[in-house]
C-alpha cells in the first residue's frame, strides 16, 4: 500500500513575489551599460569647482613678495604639495585600517528559508537494512528564521596581517620621505623662479629700452652703409655686433618674461597678477664650501630622502620573506558562535557551538622552495638598490658641491665684469655728451652693460639653484611642526629662519629627526 502526501503550493502572495523577482531578473539581463562622454557643461562645472577649491582659504598677497614669503606660500598653498600631503594621509589611513585585520572576525547574520512542501524523510533499519514500518518523518518546518553571532580567529591570518601591518607602517614612512623630497624640489623651483623674477623686475625696463635703442642704431648703421660714408667693412662689423647683442637680449627677455607666471603658479597666486618682489641679500660667501666633505657625506647618508626610502623598502622586503615563511606552517583557526532558530521542530532552539580546525596545504610544500628563493631575491634586490642609491647620493653630493663652488666663482666673475661694464657705460655717456663718441658706440656700450647685468643675475640665479641642489642632497628642509595649521605669517618667519641658517652654512644636529 502506497501512502501519498499532499503538497500544497505557495500562498498567492509568495507566488506574486516570486513572479515579480523573476521579471526583475529578466529585465536586468536586458540592461546595457553604454559609454557616456563628458558634456561641456559637466567639464565647465568641474573646472569651476576645482578653481574654487584651489583658491579656498588662500590668503591674498598684501605688498611686495619676499623670498621667504614665496617659499612659505608654496609650502602652504601649492597644489602638488597638497597632493603629497593627501597621499601621505591616505597611506596612513590604509595603515590604520590594516591593523584591524589582526583582530578576530565577529560575524552576525540572519536569514529566512522557505520551501513549497514539507521536508519528509524515511528511515531504514540499521541492522536489517529493511525500510522502517513507521510513517515518514517531517523534521523541519517549511519556513524558519535563523540568526547567529559568532567569532572566528585564524592564527595564520593573524601572522599575515601582522607583517602586512608592519609593511604598511614602513609605507607610511616612505610617503613621508617622498613628501620631503617633493618639498626639496618645490623649494628649488621657487628659489629659481624668484630670482628670475628679481632679474626681470630690475632689468626688463632697461632691457626693452636697450632693445629699442639697438634697433634704432641698427637702422642708422644700415643707412650709413647705404650712404657709403665710411668703409663698407666698418658698418657691417657694427651691424653684426648689434644683431648679436639683439639676439642675446631677446633670448633673455623671452626667458625672463615667463618667470612671473611660473612663480605665481608655484605660490598659488593669480597668473595675471603684477606683484612686486624684493631682492634679498645673496649668499656669495660660499660658507658651504667651508664644511668638511666627510661631515657632509655623513649628514647626507643620514638625511637624504631617497636613501631613507631605500632602507624602508629593504625592510618591507624582509617582512615579505617572513610572510612567505608563514605560508609553510599549518593554519589553525578557532571559532565560537551563538545560534538561534524559530523552527518549531527543534527541541533546542538556542545553542552555542565551538570548533578548532587545523589545515595544511600539502601541495604548498612543492612551491615552498621557489617562494623562498623569490623572497630572498627580493631582499637581495632591495639591498642592492639601497647600496646603489647610496653611491648615487654620494655622487650627487660631490657634484652639487662642485657646482656650488663653480657657481660661486662665476658669480664673483660676473659681478666684476658687470662693474667694469657699468663704469664703461658711464664713461661712454660722458664722452657722448662731449661729442667725442658717436651715438652708435654709446648704444653698443649700453647693450654690453645690460648683457653684463643680465649675466650677473643669471649667475646669481645659478648660484642659488646650486645651493638648493646641495641642500636637497643633504636632506635639509625647514623644520615645520604643524605646517598645515600654521598661519602664513608664522610659516614665513620659520622659513626665513631656515633660509638664514642655510646661508650661514649651518648644519643641524645629525641626530635630529627629519
XYZ file of C-alpha atoms in Angstrom:
514
model
C 0.000 0.000 0.000
C 1.435 3.354 -1.046
C 0.742 6.384 1.058
C 0.500 9.796 -0.668
C 1.053 13.162 0.922
C -0.428 16.466 -0.089
C 1.963 19.258 -1.075
C 0.029 22.460 -1.119
C 1.558 25.275 -3.187
C 2.900 28.588 -2.011
C 0.396 31.209 -0.984
C -0.683 33.677 -3.655
C 1.353 36.466 -2.106
C 4.524 34.422 -2.302
C 3.727 33.436 -5.865
C 3.410 37.102 -6.753
C 6.712 37.916 -5.045
C 8.429 35.067 -6.887
C 6.951 36.122 -10.231
C 7.969 39.737 -9.620
C 11.507 38.682 -8.757
C 11.790 36.618 -11.931
C 10.526 39.517 -14.028
C 13.030 41.861 -12.369
C 15.909 39.496 -13.086
C 14.766 39.120 -16.677
C 14.640 42.888 -17.034
C 18.111 43.296 -15.543
C 19.519 40.827 -18.041
C 18.415 43.091 -20.889
C 20.025 46.234 -19.443
C 23.122 47.558 -21.193
C 25.791 49.915 -19.858
C 26.812 52.381 -22.543
C 29.665 54.862 -22.637
C 28.735 58.427 -21.780
C 31.213 61.107 -22.818
C 31.570 64.273 -20.806
C 29.457 67.216 -21.818
C 30.747 70.766 -21.961
C 28.500 71.662 -19.038
C 29.987 68.888 -16.868
C 33.551 69.899 -17.742
C 32.838 73.554 -17.040
C 31.255 72.687 -13.695
C 34.227 70.516 -12.705
C 36.763 73.148 -13.740
C 34.880 75.856 -11.855
C 34.716 73.689 -8.728
C 38.453 72.934 -8.951
C 39.302 76.605 -9.331
C 37.249 77.436 -6.276
C 38.912 74.669 -4.261
C 42.417 75.773 -5.293
C 41.925 79.352 -4.079
C 39.910 78.399 -0.995
C 41.455 79.849 2.173
C 44.378 81.302 0.184
C 45.494 84.499 1.871
C 45.768 87.345 -0.691
C 49.130 88.988 -1.209
C 49.443 92.329 0.549
C 52.511 94.251 -0.539
C 55.722 93.031 -2.168
C 56.625 89.348 -2.124
C 59.774 88.274 -0.272
C 61.754 85.092 -0.862
C 60.742 83.559 2.455
C 57.162 84.622 1.790
C 57.219 82.931 -1.619
C 58.574 79.697 -0.134
C 56.024 79.822 2.701
C 53.128 80.376 0.280
C 54.353 77.465 -1.847
C 54.542 75.191 1.197
C 51.059 76.159 2.347
C 49.150 76.606 -0.916
C 50.962 74.750 -3.718
C 48.644 72.204 -5.362
C 51.294 69.499 -5.741
C 52.313 69.999 -2.117
C 48.698 69.485 -1.041
C 48.525 66.361 -3.191
C 51.595 64.910 -1.463
C 50.068 65.629 1.933
C 46.838 63.884 0.923
C 48.832 60.941 -0.449
C 50.571 60.569 2.901
C 47.223 60.815 4.710
C 45.756 58.055 2.533
C 48.763 55.826 3.234
C 48.372 56.464 6.955
C 44.670 55.624 6.703
C 45.483 52.334 4.965
C 47.916 51.516 7.773
C 45.318 52.237 10.455
C 42.692 50.162 8.660
C 45.138 47.288 8.156
C 45.673 46.945 11.896
C 42.063 45.799 12.290
C 42.875 42.731 10.172
C 44.796 41.317 13.156
C 41.630 41.247 15.273
C 39.286 38.249 15.341
C 36.321 38.336 12.975
C 32.940 38.854 14.626
C 30.162 37.905 12.228
C 26.448 38.430 12.776
C 23.960 37.000 10.302
C 20.230 36.487 9.975
C 18.238 34.741 7.300
C 14.997 33.297 6.127
C 14.403 29.978 4.426
C 11.230 28.614 2.895
C 10.078 25.772 0.651
C 6.805 24.846 -1.066
C 6.466 21.418 0.587
C 7.466 19.645 3.738
C 10.893 18.100 4.196
C 9.822 14.458 4.582
C 12.352 11.702 5.209
C 12.154 7.918 5.507
C 14.311 5.736 7.732
C 15.963 2.347 7.265
C 16.708 -0.248 9.909
C 20.436 -0.108 10.529
C 20.606 -3.881 11.270
C 18.370 -5.500 8.693
C 18.520 -2.772 6.081
C 14.754 -3.027 5.630
C 12.624 0.122 5.400
C 11.093 1.216 8.656
C 7.404 0.427 9.057
C 6.808 3.796 10.664
C 5.377 6.644 8.652
C 7.893 9.058 7.071
C 9.110 11.882 9.302
C 8.789 15.638 8.998
C 11.835 17.066 10.775
C 11.811 20.677 9.622
C 9.198 23.346 9.096
C 8.598 24.859 5.693
C 9.613 28.302 6.879
C 12.099 29.372 9.522
C 14.034 32.405 10.635
C 17.634 31.899 11.719
C 20.194 34.149 13.373
C 23.685 33.650 14.690
C 26.503 35.653 16.199
C 29.952 34.151 16.027
C 33.622 34.929 16.430
C 36.442 33.332 14.465
C 40.188 33.780 14.559
C 42.869 32.291 12.356
C 46.396 32.160 13.670
C 47.822 32.137 10.147
C 45.735 35.141 9.116
C 46.898 36.954 12.232
C 50.546 36.404 11.297
C 49.960 37.526 7.736
C 48.086 40.624 8.917
C 50.796 41.431 11.457
C 53.574 41.548 8.882
C 51.317 43.328 6.401
C 50.671 45.999 9.053
C 54.409 46.419 9.589
C 54.864 46.819 5.840
C 52.088 49.418 5.786
C 53.824 51.270 8.620
C 57.003 51.454 6.519
C 54.980 52.647 3.526
C 53.682 55.497 5.666
C 57.280 56.472 6.384
C 58.105 56.169 2.671
C 55.262 58.565 1.892
C 56.799 60.982 4.390
C 60.192 60.741 2.668
C 58.573 61.377 -0.701
C 56.836 64.391 0.763
C 60.239 65.661 1.959
C 61.724 65.145 -1.498
C 58.791 66.962 -3.083
C 59.390 69.826 -0.635
C 63.058 69.982 -1.655
C 62.128 70.123 -5.350
C 59.448 72.726 -4.656
C 61.885 74.987 -2.814
C 64.409 74.672 -5.646
C 61.794 75.693 -8.189
C 60.553 78.591 -6.064
C 64.028 79.976 -5.446
C 64.977 79.704 -9.127
C 61.756 81.344 -10.311
C 62.011 84.050 -7.647
C 65.481 85.146 -8.732
C 64.399 85.202 -12.362
C 61.515 87.492 -11.347
C 64.010 89.686 -9.482
C 66.152 89.922 -12.621
C 63.104 90.649 -14.769
C 61.862 93.330 -12.388
C 65.234 95.061 -12.228
C 66.277 94.795 -15.844
C 63.180 94.436 -18.002
C 62.579 98.221 -18.400
C 66.239 98.846 -19.226
C 66.284 95.722 -21.387
C 63.385 96.903 -23.528
C 64.839 100.410 -23.789
C 68.179 98.993 -24.889
C 66.488 96.747 -27.457
C 64.673 99.765 -28.898
C 67.887 101.828 -28.951
C 69.780 98.949 -30.558
C 67.174 98.605 -33.277
C 67.364 102.342 -33.953
C 71.172 102.173 -34.046
C 70.925 99.217 -36.417
C 68.776 101.275 -38.788
C 71.307 104.135 -38.592
C 74.126 101.735 -39.388
C 72.231 100.405 -42.357
C 71.709 103.973 -43.598
C 75.412 104.698 -43.114
C 76.266 101.620 -45.126
C 73.889 102.659 -47.903
C 75.310 106.210 -47.934
C 78.864 104.833 -48.180
C 80.135 107.423 -45.725
C 82.672 105.007 -44.258
C 84.437 101.888 -45.366
C 81.869 99.100 -46.051
C 83.516 96.758 -43.537
C 83.087 99.072 -40.541
C 79.263 99.420 -40.716
C 78.896 95.701 -41.387
C 81.001 94.758 -38.354
C 78.970 97.167 -36.276
C 75.700 95.703 -37.557
C 76.966 92.206 -36.808
C 77.727 93.211 -33.227
C 74.346 94.885 -32.787
C 72.483 91.903 -34.237
C 74.324 89.533 -31.941
C 73.515 91.730 -28.956
C 69.875 91.945 -30.030
C 69.655 88.177 -30.351
C 71.014 87.689 -26.843
C 68.810 90.421 -25.403
C 65.668 88.952 -26.964
C 66.532 85.443 -25.790
C 66.969 86.638 -22.216
C 63.802 88.735 -22.449
C 61.909 85.615 -23.510
C 63.333 83.642 -20.590
C 62.602 86.328 -18.008
C 59.089 87.012 -19.284
C 57.822 83.601 -18.116
C 59.369 83.753 -14.637
C 56.499 85.704 -13.091
C 53.916 83.190 -14.333
C 55.999 80.277 -13.012
C 56.359 81.868 -9.587
C 52.645 82.687 -9.453
C 51.811 79.062 -10.259
C 54.172 77.726 -7.590
C 52.818 80.062 -4.895
C 49.153 79.789 -5.971
C 48.868 83.459 -6.869
C 46.677 84.673 -9.749
C 48.520 84.057 -13.016
C 47.923 87.558 -14.318
C 48.837 89.334 -11.067
C 51.514 92.020 -11.357
C 53.155 91.549 -7.966
C 56.455 93.056 -6.904
C 59.367 91.174 -5.372
C 62.143 92.259 -3.045
C 65.720 91.340 -3.918
C 67.168 89.510 -0.899
C 70.769 89.513 0.149
C 72.507 86.735 -1.762
C 74.796 84.136 -0.244
C 78.035 84.934 -2.015
C 80.341 83.987 0.837
C 80.480 80.285 -0.040
C 80.017 79.151 3.562
C 79.028 75.650 2.468
C 82.477 75.224 0.946
C 83.985 75.536 4.420
C 82.229 72.391 5.651
C 84.438 69.244 5.646
C 83.415 66.832 2.915
C 83.395 63.886 5.331
C 80.871 65.652 7.535
C 78.663 66.464 4.532
C 78.785 62.824 3.390
C 77.797 61.583 6.841
C 74.938 64.033 7.045
C 73.670 63.211 3.544
C 73.668 59.480 4.269
C 71.591 60.138 7.377
C 69.060 62.570 5.942
C 68.759 62.070 2.177
C 65.122 61.036 1.445
C 65.998 58.710 -1.458
C 68.387 56.688 0.683
C 65.970 56.535 3.615
C 63.242 55.323 1.258
C 65.609 52.570 0.063
C 66.164 51.434 3.650
C 62.414 51.285 4.244
C 61.944 49.286 1.031
C 64.570 46.810 2.217
C 62.668 46.401 5.489
C 59.463 45.783 3.549
C 61.221 43.097 1.507
C 62.362 41.343 4.697
C 58.844 41.455 6.095
C 57.655 39.841 2.852
C 60.117 36.998 3.454
C 58.588 36.364 6.870
C 55.094 36.405 5.339
C 56.262 33.781 2.855
C 57.605 31.615 5.669
C 54.242 31.717 7.411
C 52.618 30.034 4.416
C 54.658 26.898 5.159
C 53.009 26.451 8.569
C 49.642 24.775 9.173
C 46.644 27.020 9.518
C 44.994 26.922 12.942
C 41.599 28.589 13.340
C 39.203 28.903 16.260
C 35.506 29.675 16.123
C 32.723 30.134 18.651
C 29.165 31.180 17.959
C 25.672 31.575 19.333
C 22.802 30.486 17.064
C 19.029 30.576 17.219
C 16.106 29.455 15.045
C 12.328 29.578 15.327
C 11.878 26.161 13.669
C 9.156 24.511 15.862
C 10.588 21.025 15.188
C 13.771 21.913 17.044
C 13.761 20.967 20.699
C 16.733 23.260 21.464
C 16.144 26.430 19.521
C 19.107 28.271 21.047
C 22.585 26.765 21.162
C 26.291 27.567 21.023
C 28.998 25.735 19.164
C 32.786 25.887 19.149
C 35.359 24.468 16.792
C 39.094 24.194 16.270
C 40.385 23.459 12.801
C 43.857 22.648 11.565
C 44.556 22.778 7.838
C 47.709 22.281 5.842
C 48.275 22.597 2.118
C 50.472 19.611 1.283
C 50.960 20.751 -2.293
C 52.224 24.074 -0.952
C 55.412 22.286 0.070
C 56.251 21.862 -3.595
C 56.119 25.612 -4.209
C 57.858 26.497 -0.933
C 61.454 26.419 -2.301
C 60.512 28.638 -5.243
C 58.668 31.054 -2.939
C 61.658 31.271 -0.615
C 64.033 31.879 -3.500
C 61.749 34.610 -4.782
C 61.568 36.238 -1.335
C 65.334 36.051 -0.877
C 65.827 37.539 -4.336
C 63.515 40.390 -3.380
C 65.595 41.089 -0.264
C 68.830 40.968 -2.269
C 67.342 43.300 -4.889
C 66.257 45.788 -2.237
C 69.704 45.672 -0.610
C 71.487 46.252 -3.913
C 69.082 49.066 -4.776
C 69.828 50.677 -1.424
C 73.585 50.355 -1.948
C 73.264 51.762 -5.476
C 71.212 54.645 -4.080
C 73.942 55.302 -1.528
C 76.521 55.640 -4.298
C 74.147 57.878 -6.256
C 73.646 60.114 -3.222
C 77.385 60.455 -2.638
C 77.905 61.226 -6.320
C 75.134 63.827 -6.247
C 76.676 65.392 -3.150
C 80.126 65.761 -4.688
C 78.682 67.048 -7.972
C 76.390 69.508 -6.147
C 79.303 70.819 -4.079
C 81.446 71.291 -7.191
C 78.575 73.014 -8.977
C 78.104 75.301 -5.997
C 81.807 76.170 -5.958
C 81.789 76.839 -9.711
C 78.604 78.913 -9.440
C 80.171 80.997 -6.646
C 83.233 81.685 -8.800
C 81.083 82.520 -11.821
C 79.023 84.907 -9.694
C 82.155 86.702 -8.481
C 83.408 86.947 -12.050
C 80.053 88.193 -13.340
C 79.981 90.840 -10.582
C 83.412 92.090 -11.633
C 82.501 92.187 -15.336
C 79.206 93.974 -14.631
C 81.018 96.551 -12.526
C 83.559 97.228 -15.301
C 80.861 97.440 -17.992
C 78.812 99.842 -15.880
C 81.825 102.140 -15.492
C 82.499 101.892 -19.214
C 78.874 102.810 -19.959
C 79.174 105.839 -17.675
C 82.363 106.987 -19.410
C 80.733 106.388 -22.801
C 77.763 108.559 -21.791
C 80.136 111.334 -20.698
C 82.071 111.128 -23.943
C 78.852 111.143 -25.975
C 77.744 114.303 -24.197
C 81.104 115.849 -25.052
C 80.612 114.843 -28.694
C 83.663 112.602 -28.540
C 81.692 109.409 -29.087
C 79.066 108.578 -31.656
C 75.532 107.543 -30.579
C 76.118 104.183 -32.245
C 79.100 103.437 -29.998
C 77.105 104.566 -26.972
C 74.273 102.159 -27.767
C 76.759 99.340 -28.251
C 78.353 100.008 -24.868
C 74.952 100.235 -23.160
C 73.956 96.900 -24.720
C 77.147 95.343 -23.379
C 76.403 96.749 -19.902
C 72.840 95.394 -19.934
C 74.092 91.979 -21.043
C 76.618 92.001 -18.225
C 73.901 92.788 -15.712
C 71.739 90.007 -17.112
C 74.632 87.554 -16.923
C 75.210 88.651 -13.333
C 71.614 87.860 -12.406
C 71.855 84.592 -14.292
C 74.987 83.720 -12.322
C 73.201 84.731 -9.136
C 70.231 82.512 -10.022
C 72.582 79.643 -10.868
C 74.326 80.115 -7.538
C 71.029 79.918 -5.668
C 69.993 76.860 -7.700
C 73.301 75.152 -6.912
C 72.854 75.912 -3.206
C 69.328 74.456 -3.374
C 70.603 71.275 -5.034
C 73.273 70.898 -2.380
C 70.751 71.381 0.418
C 68.312 68.929 -1.208
C 71.059 66.306 -1.495
C 71.881 66.824 2.185
C 68.190 66.357 3.026
C 67.770 69.822 4.533
C 64.355 71.412 4.790
C 62.637 73.777 7.232
C 61.533 72.038 10.412
C 57.831 72.863 10.407
C 55.670 71.227 13.058
C 52.010 71.511 12.093
C 52.613 73.444 8.873
C 49.043 72.768 7.740
C 47.611 74.644 10.724
C 50.265 77.379 10.987
C 49.351 80.861 9.862
C 51.092 82.215 6.794
C 52.925 84.809 8.908
C 54.306 82.202 11.324
C 55.233 79.945 8.420
C 57.052 82.820 6.717
C 59.006 83.526 9.904
C 60.024 79.867 10.241
C 61.096 79.676 6.597
C 63.072 82.907 6.948
C 64.998 81.468 9.891
C 65.772 78.295 7.931
C 66.998 80.293 4.915
C 69.280 82.406 7.105
C 70.724 79.275 8.711
C 71.338 77.768 5.282
C 73.025 80.925 4.008
C 75.326 80.792 7.013
C 76.249 77.197 6.166
C 74.939 75.738 9.418
C 74.239 72.023 9.672
C 71.662 70.942 12.259
C 72.416 68.128 14.635
C 72.827 64.897 12.592
C 70.735 63.059 15.183
C 67.755 65.356 14.641
C 64.816 63.597 13.054
C 63.865 64.888 9.623
